[in-house]
């Protein structure tokens, strides 16, 4: 594996999404790099041994865009005790090789328990056993890949606990134990500080800054008394001065990445993204000649008393259950009681529900809109709430939408033609992912109904009866 110190600094860029491509085309000079989340291009298969495959055409398309490419995994973070599927690590390695990425990163969080996926990055158990668990996961990832690994500093909406290490010291001890790099997500650390976990200065003073080779920045917003890491737009003004103060302290910095979720790009506009990148490039330019420093052995502060009475796996199972609305008393009554009193658990549960709903609406827009037009918005929310209570979160949008489609078929709602609209959208989603042409049969003329739903209305007349079919191809889907 290459020494990360030998990798030349790349500069400034953004997390890739197709919504950014008009800006990339107009201003390629703004993008020294693009950070790729490879799992967003994975295609579900019918083979349980290899449940996903990589969309190589998408990788080739991204490779042809300006700038170097780096990898940011969003599927199997390294803060948990559940080992990743080797087939998923193979796909991750494949993306690294195909994009010639100089390094890869993942989250110091967990999103999978021994029972189910949580659909959200959650904070690990910050104790000595938690350090060892995370270090094992990082070593496993390092052994599976051929490039250096950095781990991202996470966000947590929970209050700090007396029986855990402070955030900064936990991260420091993990990366020292695992001998890896740090992806310093300044927006995450800013969120934690605003929400009362650990002052930002204190966090940074505990961190081995010479191990930081990548920085993330983003925007967020307030909800129910919390400031959220929402990746929703411009960098907040208070974070500007923090970025300007921190970046010069990072001697081995190689990249600054601006993050924004694709769904927010049409809302805030590409001009806002351009302005963020221009400002970050000015910050980068002022620090371009930082002298490299080799990592030094960490100066461990006075030992902090932690408790291992709650093992990392117990922590994951209890917290994972509670944030998806399930009881955890049978796992650990005391921990379940403590966490149930956490306001952060409720906000995470709401965020998980909203995220799952957005995935369903994105993959099945006609079905979702048809239900709202025929039954009302509140009825659709009731259906979603019932679905959430019966089905745990799925890892990826395509899988979540397919799971919801199976649930919908079981409901047998008395909405004429709804089942056919759902069948059409499921076929469309499959064709768009696997490229296989499909034909959907209808016993009514479908296009007037589909066109009306797409325009946000119900047709004025019932669809004409008869035998019709629609052929779907990837280019048309």
GROMACS .gro file of C-alpha atoms in nm:
model
  477
    1UNK     CA    1   0.000   0.000   0.000
    2UNK     CA    2   0.132   0.345  -0.092
    3UNK     CA    3   0.236   0.587   0.182
    4UNK     CA    4  -0.028   0.859   0.193
    5UNK     CA    5   0.243   1.120   0.258
    6UNK     CA    6   0.370   1.056  -0.095
    7UNK     CA    7   0.035   1.152  -0.252
    8UNK     CA    8   0.047   1.498  -0.407
    9UNK     CA    9  -0.211   1.752  -0.282
   10UNK     CA   10  -0.516   1.760  -0.510
   11UNK     CA   11  -0.700   2.081  -0.418
   12UNK     CA   12  -1.070   2.162  -0.394
   13UNK     CA   13  -1.375   1.979  -0.527
   14UNK     CA   14  -1.720   1.847  -0.445
   15UNK     CA   15  -1.911   1.527  -0.386
   16UNK     CA   16  -2.022   1.410  -0.730
   17UNK     CA   17  -2.383   1.405  -0.839
   18UNK     CA   18  -2.527   1.434  -1.188
   19UNK     CA   19  -2.700   1.755  -1.079
   20UNK     CA   20  -2.356   1.921  -1.066
   21UNK     CA   21  -2.263   1.836  -1.424
   22UNK     CA   22  -2.387   2.165  -1.581
   23UNK     CA   23  -2.156   2.352  -1.341
   24UNK     CA   24  -1.869   2.111  -1.407
   25UNK     CA   25  -1.913   2.167  -1.782
   26UNK     CA   26  -1.921   2.548  -1.749
   27UNK     CA   27  -1.647   2.581  -1.486
   28UNK     CA   28  -1.415   2.278  -1.496
   29UNK     CA   29  -1.142   2.490  -1.337
   30UNK     CA   30  -1.336   2.481  -1.007
   31UNK     CA   31  -1.306   2.103  -0.977
   32UNK     CA   32  -0.957   1.980  -0.895
   33UNK     CA   33  -1.129   1.664  -0.778
   34UNK     CA   34  -1.461   1.486  -0.750
   35UNK     CA   35  -1.541   1.266  -0.453
   36UNK     CA   36  -1.737   0.957  -0.552
   37UNK     CA   37  -1.976   0.759  -0.332
   38UNK     CA   38  -1.959   0.428  -0.522
   39UNK     CA   39  -2.256   0.260  -0.351
   40UNK     CA   40  -2.488   0.512  -0.519
   41UNK     CA   41  -2.402   0.341  -0.849
   42UNK     CA   42  -2.454  -0.016  -0.733
   43UNK     CA   43  -2.722  -0.225  -0.903
   44UNK     CA   44  -2.925  -0.487  -0.714
   45UNK     CA   45  -2.895  -0.840  -0.852
   46UNK     CA   46  -3.088  -1.161  -0.796
   47UNK     CA   47  -2.774  -1.346  -0.682
   48UNK     CA   48  -2.761  -1.370  -0.299
   49UNK     CA   49  -2.386  -1.439  -0.315
   50UNK     CA   50  -2.330  -1.113  -0.503
   51UNK     CA   51  -2.634  -0.896  -0.419
   52UNK     CA   52  -2.496  -0.589  -0.601
   53UNK     CA   53  -2.293  -0.512  -0.908
   54UNK     CA   54  -2.119  -0.192  -1.011
   55UNK     CA   55  -2.251   0.030  -1.289
   56UNK     CA   56  -1.924   0.048  -1.482
   57UNK     CA   57  -2.074   0.277  -1.746
   58UNK     CA   58  -2.139   0.532  -1.471
   59UNK     CA   59  -1.782   0.499  -1.341
   60UNK     CA   60  -1.645   0.548  -1.692
   61UNK     CA   61  -1.864   0.855  -1.736
   62UNK     CA   62  -1.739   1.001  -1.408
   63UNK     CA   63  -1.381   0.917  -1.498
   64UNK     CA   64  -1.411   1.131  -1.811
   65UNK     CA   65  -1.512   1.438  -1.606
   66UNK     CA   66  -1.248   1.693  -1.499
   67UNK     CA   67  -1.031   1.642  -1.192
   68UNK     CA   68  -0.893   1.350  -0.996
   69UNK     CA   69  -1.138   1.109  -0.836
   70UNK     CA   70  -1.136   1.001  -0.472
   71UNK     CA   71  -1.359   0.743  -0.304
   72UNK     CA   72  -1.591   0.804  -0.008
   73UNK     CA   73  -1.772   0.488   0.097
   74UNK     CA   74  -2.126   0.530   0.229
   75UNK     CA   75  -2.227   0.168   0.274
   76UNK     CA   76  -2.024  -0.002   0.544
   77UNK     CA   77  -1.880   0.242   0.800
   78UNK     CA   78  -1.601   0.135   1.034
   79UNK     CA   79  -1.748   0.234   1.371
   80UNK     CA   80  -1.958  -0.080   1.420
   81UNK     CA   81  -1.909  -0.446   1.506
   82UNK     CA   82  -2.087  -0.597   1.203
   83UNK     CA   83  -1.834  -0.709   0.942
   84UNK     CA   84  -1.898  -0.605   0.581
   85UNK     CA   85  -1.987  -0.854   0.313
   86UNK     CA   86  -1.662  -0.945   0.128
   87UNK     CA   87  -1.852  -0.902  -0.200
   88UNK     CA   88  -1.915  -0.537  -0.110
   89UNK     CA   89  -1.547  -0.483  -0.035
   90UNK     CA   90  -1.465  -0.631  -0.375
   91UNK     CA   91  -1.698  -0.379  -0.540
   92UNK     CA   92  -1.540  -0.095  -0.344
   93UNK     CA   93  -1.194  -0.209  -0.452
   94UNK     CA   94  -1.316  -0.230  -0.812
   95UNK     CA   95  -1.434   0.132  -0.805
   96UNK     CA   96  -1.102   0.245  -0.659
   97UNK     CA   97  -0.909   0.068  -0.935
   98UNK     CA   98  -1.134   0.185  -1.217
   99UNK     CA   99  -1.122   0.549  -1.105
  100UNK     CA  100  -0.752   0.530  -1.011
  101UNK     CA  101  -0.836   0.689  -0.677
  102UNK     CA  102  -0.530   0.770  -0.461
  103UNK     CA  103  -0.717   0.702  -0.135
  104UNK     CA  104  -1.053   0.603   0.011
  105UNK     CA  105  -1.247   0.708   0.319
  106UNK     CA  106  -1.531   0.579   0.533
  107UNK     CA  107  -1.726   0.691   0.840
  108UNK     CA  108  -1.638   0.635   1.205
  109UNK     CA  109  -2.002   0.545   1.265
  110UNK     CA  110  -2.230   0.243   1.228
  111UNK     CA  111  -2.543   0.186   1.020
  112UNK     CA  112  -2.590  -0.187   1.065
  113UNK     CA  113  -2.670  -0.394   1.372
  114UNK     CA  114  -2.669  -0.771   1.400
  115UNK     CA  115  -3.045  -0.753   1.334
  116UNK     CA  116  -3.100  -0.495   1.058
  117UNK     CA  117  -2.972  -0.185   0.881
  118UNK     CA  118  -3.054   0.145   1.050
  119UNK     CA  119  -3.060   0.363   0.736
  120UNK     CA  120  -2.859   0.631   0.917
  121UNK     CA  121  -2.504   0.683   1.043
  122UNK     CA  122  -2.509   0.647   1.420
  123UNK     CA  123  -2.238   0.721   1.681
  124UNK     CA  124  -2.029   0.426   1.801
  125UNK     CA  125  -1.965   0.332   2.164
  126UNK     CA  126  -1.680   0.564   2.268
  127UNK     CA  127  -1.501   0.339   2.517
  128UNK     CA  128  -1.181   0.134   2.513
  129UNK     CA  129  -1.368  -0.165   2.369
  130UNK     CA  130  -1.521   0.070   2.111
  131UNK     CA  131  -1.170   0.180   2.010
  132UNK     CA  132  -1.060  -0.180   1.960
  133UNK     CA  133  -1.375  -0.264   1.765
  134UNK     CA  134  -1.331   0.034   1.529
  135UNK     CA  135  -0.959  -0.035   1.486
  136UNK     CA  136  -1.035  -0.396   1.384
  137UNK     CA  137  -1.286  -0.274   1.126
  138UNK     CA  138  -1.036  -0.023   0.985
  139UNK     CA  139  -0.763  -0.287   0.961
  140UNK     CA  140  -1.009  -0.515   0.781
  141UNK     CA  141  -1.084  -0.238   0.532
  142UNK     CA  142  -0.715  -0.160   0.484
  143UNK     CA  143  -0.636  -0.525   0.411
  144UNK     CA  144  -0.914  -0.542   0.150
  145UNK     CA  145  -0.810  -0.229  -0.041
  146UNK     CA  146  -0.491  -0.117  -0.212
  147UNK     CA  147  -0.495   0.252  -0.115
  148UNK     CA  148  -0.454   0.446   0.211
  149UNK     CA  149  -0.765   0.482   0.430
  150UNK     CA  150  -0.899   0.783   0.619
  151UNK     CA  151  -1.193   0.778   0.861
  152UNK     CA  152  -1.447   1.059   0.888
  153UNK     CA  153  -1.523   1.239   1.211
  154UNK     CA  154  -1.892   1.181   1.267
  155UNK     CA  155  -2.193   1.376   1.383
  156UNK     CA  156  -2.390   1.272   1.692
  157UNK     CA  157  -2.722   1.414   1.811
  158UNK     CA  158  -2.688   1.241   2.149
  159UNK     CA  159  -2.574   1.418   2.461
  160UNK     CA  160  -2.222   1.337   2.585
  161UNK     CA  161  -2.210   1.046   2.831
  162UNK     CA  162  -2.014   1.027   3.155
  163UNK     CA  163  -1.897   0.670   3.077
  164UNK     CA  164  -1.744   0.757   2.737
  165UNK     CA  165  -1.437   0.930   2.600
  166UNK     CA  166  -1.477   1.283   2.459
  167UNK     CA  167  -1.531   1.288   2.082
  168UNK     CA  168  -1.186   1.421   1.990
  169UNK     CA  169  -0.997   1.181   2.212
  170UNK     CA  170  -1.198   0.885   2.086
  171UNK     CA  171  -1.118   0.969   1.723
  172UNK     CA  172  -0.752   1.028   1.810
  173UNK     CA  173  -0.716   0.694   1.984
  174UNK     CA  174  -0.892   0.506   1.703
  175UNK     CA  175  -0.674   0.645   1.425
  176UNK     CA  176  -0.358   0.600   1.633
  177UNK     CA  177  -0.449   0.238   1.711
  178UNK     CA  178  -0.546   0.160   1.351
  179UNK     CA  179  -0.268   0.375   1.198
  180UNK     CA  180  -0.491   0.548   0.945
  181UNK     CA  181  -0.574   0.899   0.830
  182UNK     CA  182  -0.846   1.142   0.931
  183UNK     CA  183  -1.117   1.292   0.714
  184UNK     CA  184  -1.197   1.598   0.923
  185UNK     CA  185  -1.560   1.685   0.855
  186UNK     CA  186  -1.563   2.039   0.993
  187UNK     CA  187  -1.938   2.069   0.947
  188UNK     CA  188  -1.996   1.755   1.156
  189UNK     CA  189  -1.767   1.886   1.430
  190UNK     CA  190  -1.940   2.226   1.410
  191UNK     CA  191  -2.281   2.054   1.445
  192UNK     CA  192  -2.162   1.863   1.750
  193UNK     CA  193  -2.034   2.182   1.906
  194UNK     CA  194  -2.353   2.381   1.836
  195UNK     CA  195  -2.563   2.094   1.972
  196UNK     CA  196  -2.365   2.085   2.297
  197UNK     CA  197  -2.146   1.775   2.265
  198UNK     CA  198  -1.788   1.909   2.270
  199UNK     CA  199  -1.648   2.257   2.202
  200UNK     CA  200  -1.488   2.266   1.860
  201UNK     CA  201  -1.154   2.398   1.985
  202UNK     CA  202  -1.135   2.123   2.245
  203UNK     CA  203  -1.209   1.860   1.979
  204UNK     CA  204  -0.936   1.990   1.749
  205UNK     CA  205  -0.682   2.011   2.031
  206UNK     CA  206  -0.734   1.640   2.098
  207UNK     CA  207  -0.700   1.542   1.731
  208UNK     CA  208  -0.365   1.449   1.567
  209UNK     CA  209  -0.392   1.719   1.299
  210UNK     CA  210  -0.094   1.583   1.105
  211UNK     CA  211  -0.308   1.278   1.022
  212UNK     CA  212  -0.575   1.492   0.850
  213UNK     CA  213  -0.543   1.472   0.472
  214UNK     CA  214  -0.902   1.555   0.373
  215UNK     CA  215  -1.158   1.808   0.495
  216UNK     CA  216  -1.535   1.812   0.436
  217UNK     CA  217  -1.751   2.124   0.460
  218UNK     CA  218  -2.125   2.169   0.405
  219UNK     CA  219  -2.435   2.358   0.509
  220UNK     CA  220  -2.720   2.268   0.743
  221UNK     CA  221  -3.032   2.400   0.912
  222UNK     CA  222  -3.216   2.400   1.244
  223UNK     CA  223  -3.491   2.153   1.336
  224UNK     CA  224  -3.660   2.096   1.672
  225UNK     CA  225  -3.377   2.252   1.870
  226UNK     CA  226  -3.096   2.079   1.678
  227UNK     CA  227  -2.862   2.207   1.411
  228UNK     CA  228  -2.855   1.935   1.143
  229UNK     CA  229  -2.575   1.811   0.921
  230UNK     CA  230  -2.813   1.836   0.627
  231UNK     CA  231  -2.575   1.909   0.336
  232UNK     CA  232  -2.842   2.155   0.235
  233UNK     CA  233  -2.660   2.454   0.089
  234UNK     CA  234  -2.407   2.724   0.165
  235UNK     CA  235  -2.149   2.695   0.441
  236UNK     CA  236  -2.285   2.883   0.749
  237UNK     CA  237  -2.103   3.211   0.821
  238UNK     CA  238  -1.966   3.101   1.163
  239UNK     CA  239  -1.796   2.807   0.993
  240UNK     CA  240  -1.612   3.038   0.751
  241UNK     CA  241  -1.383   3.173   1.020
  242UNK     CA  242  -1.331   2.821   1.158
  243UNK     CA  243  -1.225   2.692   0.816
  244UNK     CA  244  -0.986   2.983   0.769
  245UNK     CA  245  -0.833   2.918   1.111
  246UNK     CA  246  -0.813   2.537   1.093
  247UNK     CA  247  -0.694   2.469   0.737
  248UNK     CA  248  -0.352   2.636   0.790
  249UNK     CA  249  -0.300   2.402   1.089
  250UNK     CA  250  -0.321   2.090   0.867
  251UNK     CA  251   0.030   2.026   0.733
  252UNK     CA  252  -0.062   1.719   0.526
  253UNK     CA  253  -0.393   1.839   0.380
  254UNK     CA  254  -0.453   1.711   0.028
  255UNK     CA  255  -0.819   1.793  -0.044
  256UNK     CA  256  -1.115   2.007   0.062
  257UNK     CA  257  -1.456   1.874  -0.045
  258UNK     CA  258  -1.783   2.068  -0.049
  259UNK     CA  259  -2.082   1.842   0.016
  260UNK     CA  260  -2.440   1.906  -0.093
  261UNK     CA  261  -2.719   1.653  -0.140
  262UNK     CA  262  -2.849   1.637  -0.499
  263UNK     CA  263  -3.205   1.714  -0.388
  264UNK     CA  264  -3.096   2.056  -0.255
  265UNK     CA  265  -2.909   2.166  -0.569
  266UNK     CA  266  -3.225   2.277  -0.759
  267UNK     CA  267  -3.337   2.461  -0.444
  268UNK     CA  268  -3.021   2.662  -0.376
  269UNK     CA  269  -2.899   2.683  -0.736
  270UNK     CA  270  -2.566   2.608  -0.901
  271UNK     CA  271  -2.450   2.967  -0.852
  272UNK     CA  272  -2.440   2.907  -0.477
  273UNK     CA  273  -2.230   2.593  -0.529
  274UNK     CA  274  -1.995   2.790  -0.755
  275UNK     CA  275  -1.955   3.061  -0.491
  276UNK     CA  276  -1.869   2.802  -0.224
  277UNK     CA  277  -1.605   2.642  -0.443
  278UNK     CA  278  -1.453   2.978  -0.538
  279UNK     CA  279  -1.425   3.075  -0.172
  280UNK     CA  280  -1.273   2.739  -0.075
  281UNK     CA  281  -1.020   2.767  -0.357
  282UNK     CA  282  -0.909   3.102  -0.216
  283UNK     CA  283  -0.862   2.942   0.127
  284UNK     CA  284  -0.668   2.656  -0.032
  285UNK     CA  285  -0.442   2.892  -0.225
  286UNK     CA  286  -0.336   3.070   0.093
  287UNK     CA  287  -0.229   2.738   0.246
  288UNK     CA  288  -0.083   2.567  -0.059
  289UNK     CA  289   0.275   2.573   0.070
  290UNK     CA  290   0.215   2.410   0.406
  291UNK     CA  291   0.516   2.198   0.498
  292UNK     CA  292   0.443   1.827   0.548
  293UNK     CA  293   0.484   1.672   0.891
  294UNK     CA  294   0.508   1.301   0.966
  295UNK     CA  295   0.256   1.169   1.219
  296UNK     CA  296   0.395   1.166   1.570
  297UNK     CA  297   0.305   0.926   1.849
  298UNK     CA  298  -0.007   1.063   2.013
  299UNK     CA  299   0.033   1.238   2.344
  300UNK     CA  300  -0.235   1.058   2.545
  301UNK     CA  301  -0.407   1.284   2.794
  302UNK     CA  302  -0.481   1.177   3.147
  303UNK     CA  303  -0.686   0.860   3.123
  304UNK     CA  304  -1.058   0.913   3.116
  305UNK     CA  305  -1.265   0.665   3.311
  306UNK     CA  306  -1.496   0.472   3.079
  307UNK     CA  307  -1.726   0.180   3.140
  308UNK     CA  308  -1.738  -0.137   2.935
  309UNK     CA  309  -2.055  -0.259   3.109
  310UNK     CA  310  -2.227  -0.170   2.780
  311UNK     CA  311  -2.045  -0.359   2.506
  312UNK     CA  312  -2.035  -0.200   2.158
  313UNK     CA  313  -2.271  -0.462   2.013
  314UNK     CA  314  -2.528  -0.401   2.291
  315UNK     CA  315  -2.499  -0.026   2.227
  316UNK     CA  316  -2.556  -0.073   1.855
  317UNK     CA  317  -2.855  -0.303   1.895
  318UNK     CA  318  -3.027  -0.081   2.154
  319UNK     CA  319  -2.966   0.249   1.976
  320UNK     CA  320  -3.046   0.094   1.638
  321UNK     CA  321  -3.380  -0.034   1.759
  322UNK     CA  322  -3.484   0.290   1.925
  323UNK     CA  323  -3.409   0.513   1.625
  324UNK     CA  324  -3.634   0.300   1.404
  325UNK     CA  325  -3.916   0.308   1.659
  326UNK     CA  326  -3.869  -0.035   1.816
  327UNK     CA  327  -3.835  -0.133   2.183
  328UNK     CA  328  -3.495  -0.224   2.324
  329UNK     CA  329  -3.583  -0.326   2.682
  330UNK     CA  330  -3.498  -0.691   2.618
  331UNK     CA  331  -3.145  -0.593   2.512
  332UNK     CA  332  -3.057  -0.370   2.807
  333UNK     CA  333  -3.338  -0.220   3.017
  334UNK     CA  334  -3.113   0.046   3.171
  335UNK     CA  335  -2.957   0.155   2.842
  336UNK     CA  336  -3.297   0.152   2.671
  337UNK     CA  337  -3.431   0.382   2.945
  338UNK     CA  338  -3.131   0.616   2.917
  339UNK     CA  339  -3.151   0.640   2.539
  340UNK     CA  340  -3.530   0.673   2.532
  341UNK     CA  341  -3.488   0.996   2.728
  342UNK     CA  342  -3.250   1.134   2.465
  343UNK     CA  343  -3.406   1.410   2.249
  344UNK     CA  344  -3.148   1.316   1.984
  345UNK     CA  345  -3.301   0.971   1.943
  346UNK     CA  346  -3.632   1.124   1.843
  347UNK     CA  347  -3.474   1.362   1.593
  348UNK     CA  348  -3.280   1.075   1.435
  349UNK     CA  349  -3.599   0.867   1.411
  350UNK     CA  350  -3.768   1.154   1.228
  351UNK     CA  351  -3.470   1.199   0.996
  352UNK     CA  352  -3.466   0.827   0.914
  353UNK     CA  353  -3.837   0.837   0.827
  354UNK     CA  354  -3.795   1.143   0.608
  355UNK     CA  355  -3.492   0.995   0.435
  356UNK     CA  356  -3.674   0.668   0.366
  357UNK     CA  357  -3.976   0.859   0.235
  358UNK     CA  358  -3.755   1.067   0.004
  359UNK     CA  359  -3.598   0.751  -0.140
  360UNK     CA  360  -3.941   0.602  -0.211
  361UNK     CA  361  -4.071   0.919  -0.374
  362UNK     CA  362  -3.753   0.952  -0.583
  363UNK     CA  363  -3.767   0.596  -0.720
  364UNK     CA  364  -4.149   0.565  -0.737
  365UNK     CA  365  -4.264   0.923  -0.810
  366UNK     CA  366  -4.579   0.834  -1.008
  367UNK     CA  367  -4.699   0.580  -0.754
  368UNK     CA  368  -4.641   0.821  -0.465
  369UNK     CA  369  -4.815   1.108  -0.642
  370UNK     CA  370  -5.106   0.886  -0.752
  371UNK     CA  371  -5.172   0.779  -0.391
  372UNK     CA  372  -5.168   1.143  -0.277
  373UNK     CA  373  -5.397   1.251  -0.561
  374UNK     CA  374  -5.642   0.967  -0.506
  375UNK     CA  375  -5.641   0.940  -0.125
  376UNK     CA  376  -5.480   1.261   0.002
  377UNK     CA  377  -5.143   1.355   0.143
  378UNK     CA  378  -5.230   1.252   0.498
  379UNK     CA  379  -5.333   0.907   0.377
  380UNK     CA  380  -4.996   0.869   0.208
  381UNK     CA  381  -4.822   0.970   0.531
  382UNK     CA  382  -5.030   0.713   0.720
  383UNK     CA  383  -4.931   0.444   0.471
  384UNK     CA  384  -4.563   0.538   0.508
  385UNK     CA  385  -4.588   0.534   0.888
  386UNK     CA  386  -4.743   0.186   0.878
  387UNK     CA  387  -4.470   0.069   0.638
  388UNK     CA  388  -4.197   0.206   0.866
  389UNK     CA  389  -4.351   0.024   1.165
  390UNK     CA  390  -4.342  -0.308   0.981
  391UNK     CA  391  -4.025  -0.293   0.766
  392UNK     CA  392  -3.681  -0.193   0.889
  393UNK     CA  393  -3.472   0.048   0.680
  394UNK     CA  394  -3.302  -0.070   0.364
  395UNK     CA  395  -2.947   0.026   0.273
  396UNK     CA  396  -3.006   0.173  -0.072
  397UNK     CA  397  -3.284   0.365  -0.249
  398UNK     CA  398  -3.359   0.096  -0.506
  399UNK     CA  399  -3.393  -0.170  -0.235
  400UNK     CA  400  -3.609   0.057  -0.015
  401UNK     CA  401  -3.840   0.131  -0.307
  402UNK     CA  402  -3.870  -0.236  -0.401
  403UNK     CA  403  -3.948  -0.324  -0.040
  404UNK     CA  404  -4.218  -0.054  -0.031
  405UNK     CA  405  -4.362  -0.185  -0.358
  406UNK     CA  406  -4.396  -0.534  -0.205
  407UNK     CA  407  -4.567  -0.378   0.096
  408UNK     CA  408  -4.806  -0.183  -0.130
  409UNK     CA  409  -4.904  -0.495  -0.320
  410UNK     CA  410  -5.000  -0.654   0.010
  411UNK     CA  411  -5.227  -0.362   0.100
  412UNK     CA  412  -5.450  -0.410  -0.207
  413UNK     CA  413  -5.581  -0.053  -0.192
  414UNK     CA  414  -5.904   0.002  -0.381
  415UNK     CA  415  -5.758   0.267  -0.612
  416UNK     CA  416  -5.829   0.182  -0.977
  417UNK     CA  417  -5.513   0.121  -1.181
  418UNK     CA  418  -5.278   0.187  -0.888
  419UNK     CA  419  -5.137  -0.166  -0.905
  420UNK     CA  420  -5.055  -0.121  -1.275
  421UNK     CA  421  -4.890   0.215  -1.220
  422UNK     CA  422  -4.677   0.056  -0.949
  423UNK     CA  423  -4.591  -0.237  -1.178
  424UNK     CA  424  -4.489   0.010  -1.450
  425UNK     CA  425  -4.263   0.206  -1.214
  426UNK     CA  426  -4.100  -0.107  -1.072
  427UNK     CA  427  -4.020  -0.219  -1.425
  428UNK     CA  428  -3.889   0.128  -1.511
  429UNK     CA  429  -3.661   0.130  -1.207
  430UNK     CA  430  -3.525  -0.214  -1.290
  431UNK     CA  431  -3.461  -0.123  -1.654
  432UNK     CA  432  -3.287   0.197  -1.554
  433UNK     CA  433  -3.052   0.002  -1.328
  434UNK     CA  434  -2.980  -0.318  -1.519
  435UNK     CA  435  -3.030  -0.192  -1.877
  436UNK     CA  436  -3.260  -0.486  -1.967
  437UNK     CA  437  -3.557  -0.391  -2.187
  438UNK     CA  438  -3.900  -0.481  -2.050
  439UNK     CA  439  -4.259  -0.476  -2.173
  440UNK     CA  440  -4.545  -0.385  -1.937
  441UNK     CA  441  -4.895  -0.502  -2.038
  442UNK     CA  442  -5.201  -0.286  -1.963
  443UNK     CA  443  -5.575  -0.354  -1.995
  444UNK     CA  444  -5.634   0.021  -2.044
  445UNK     CA  445  -5.466   0.299  -2.240
  446UNK     CA  446  -5.189   0.399  -1.996
  447UNK     CA  447  -5.037   0.718  -2.132
  448UNK     CA  448  -5.322   0.963  -2.053
  449UNK     CA  449  -5.325   0.840  -1.691
  450UNK     CA  450  -4.945   0.843  -1.654
  451UNK     CA  451  -4.922   1.187  -1.815
  452UNK     CA  452  -5.192   1.330  -1.587
  453UNK     CA  453  -5.022   1.192  -1.272
  454UNK     CA  454  -4.689   1.335  -1.384
  455UNK     CA  455  -4.860   1.675  -1.419
  456UNK     CA  456  -5.004   1.645  -1.066
  457UNK     CA  457  -5.368   1.578  -1.153
  458UNK     CA  458  -5.614   1.295  -1.202
  459UNK     CA  459  -5.749   1.242  -1.557
  460UNK     CA  460  -6.088   1.395  -1.626
  461UNK     CA  461  -6.221   1.078  -1.794
  462UNK     CA  462  -6.164   0.709  -1.714
  463UNK     CA  463  -5.886   0.547  -1.923
  464UNK     CA  464  -6.000   0.376  -2.242
  465UNK     CA  465  -6.017  -0.002  -2.200
  466UNK     CA  466  -5.828  -0.241  -2.429
  467UNK     CA  467  -5.499  -0.426  -2.469
  468UNK     CA  468  -5.194  -0.199  -2.460
  469UNK     CA  469  -4.827  -0.242  -2.387
  470UNK     CA  470  -4.535  -0.013  -2.311
  471UNK     CA  471  -4.180  -0.114  -2.398
  472UNK     CA  472  -3.915   0.019  -2.161
  473UNK     CA  473  -3.550   0.066  -2.250
  474UNK     CA  474  -3.275   0.216  -2.039
  475UNK     CA  475  -3.248   0.522  -2.262
  476UNK     CA  476  -3.619   0.587  -2.242
  477UNK     CA  477  -3.673   0.490  -1.877
   0.00000   0.00000   0.00000
